[in-house]
Amino acid sequence: MDSPGNASPPCGFLLQGFSEFPRLRPVLFLLLLAVHLATLGGNLLILVAVASVPSRPPMLFFLCQLSAIQLCYTLVVVPRSLADLAAPGLGRGSPISFLGCALQMQMFVALGGAECFLLATMAYDRYVAICHPLRYSAVVTPGLCARLALACCLGGMAVSVGLTVAVFHLPFCGSRLLAHFFCDIAALLELACTRSYADELPLLGACLVLLLLPSLLILSSYGAVAAALRRLRSPGGRRKAASTCASQLAVTFLHYGCATFMYVRPKSSYSPRRDRMLALVYTNVTPLLYPLIYSLRNREITAAVRRVLGRGRQGRGLCAP
């Protein structure tokens, strides 16, 4: 390997993907395609269902934004991976330009960061709704919801730009082969020819802003919600509030669990094959589970989806001869 002093910015990288498993690639392509189409369909259905509701409460507004983020999140990674799986004769990997790799990583981090902030916002919304129900409509106004949604997106974008600039200013030398199917931060840090812990400080800073701070807000919000539910005397009201919070907690644990395991650890523990399989889960399976969790646990989403599907059946019935 070249020394860091002799390193120069690479003209691009090679995404290894799953090129070392040629017999597995057709099966993996069909499986990922089915999951991807189901993910797109589920999140689009939630978007259409929420858009069809005449007066959207704040929770539905935030769920709509969450579905939009998940939709973009999968589109940043999965189509490229499917194209690489379908392309024959790529050899060691699929080429991606330096700028294309930086843009993919930046969008991936921006969308993941926006989701972190949005989950904290949704936890605050549930805190106000359950702990201060009489003040809810005065506090959580449509204007506040719009400002919070914009702040989530801008916050994720700001952190992602800073992290991308820091990572792509590192010297890359020797092999240009990324042992991954997309430009993931951990794989890029492994490819950098420096071995100083200082190189991991931008990633640790991003994890502090995107994971630790929102998780503290989420824990404090749901801690207050749990205390308020214990004081409720109505079993029906307690079940309704707990059901709404359960779906959000499930999504929060999925997102923060995967992100924490993948990125809050030292560079020396990086394992390309294990991390690549885990990345398959959080870029394909997790976004698929979100619509299922909300459609099963959230009554407002369930009712809106049934209205949309009912209109579709009525429209086909009217068109039938």
Steps between C-alpha positions, in 0.01 A plus 500: 500500500619850427594728785259775599743762386493362147122466490302695242125545462365196316308541177240262636432180688388145431192381688559133568135432572446124486732429207674221692170303508411462128255214557319688773455820302185403298320385814612808692389725214147353495474515879618861524277602208194353671586669831573830323168500313313413819680782684417752228139382489454513877648846546321639194173360635554681831584824315186478287287399798620791712461744209137389464417599858332846484627626836826336600593493869869561579574130548381414149704792365815361663421145383466632146845660525643179644365300206643754256842471668487120484401516134801718414724298735446180305526675162847631590641148548281219364460580126877522456544171688237329282668629184837367616347159582338482156809613305718210381878499484582775750808313620612611844238772532287772347675836436364815662649845464654691790226764479225239460624315808514823703149596390358158586657507845385856564139424403500180703623680814270799441188282476604285796574813704168659406329181620685517834380855557149415379467209743595736782240749374234228495592404857454864606163506322384195699631656821290815450194300385497266801653710778339834405186411298318827570790705362576269207317693226646830622857368521528264201366730229527440123761775484712332768468164321622654174795669675596180682481298178722752322744506791529118489593509132742792533663345808560170322632684194744714705646203687528292181686772310752546783555125536535446124756778466700358793496141367586588140788721609674190636783355288394187310785283376556147380188305410190687385276201575220579746386177666139615494203547265480877558729778623465442872699704751659202674617349170653831389681547832640148464630589152674816620871446545520676835462308824460788746207519740475869409359394162199353681419821687264637227303173509487510880386862486226412252388210721488737797274744314286248311474216753579606856322837520174387333501175700519699826196703392318182400575327829395800708180545295391137524605485864257784572237328284539173694457687830188673365351169378540349846289784640218448248195343659327406175624162367370585152684830489816336628483228231438754221792721603730200555411359157593827329831519686581131444527538122729801534716325757535196273615718208732697730667186635543363147660817368719585799593138564634446149674840483660466843631149431639599161668833577557540875806276521873521428635460149699193607176299544398546135415169329416540129291184455302541826440873449389444143235250613383735775480782246269281291265491797490871582484616136240246383316320779466786751332743253259218409405447865409865562174501296405162649554624855300818450220336304457236770536723807371844401123527465507827305739356242297179479178695441663723235647199316162324503335811352756513218470127427119525519498781243723290273256207515204730437677652200568158349137406559376807314733431207389137472248432218 
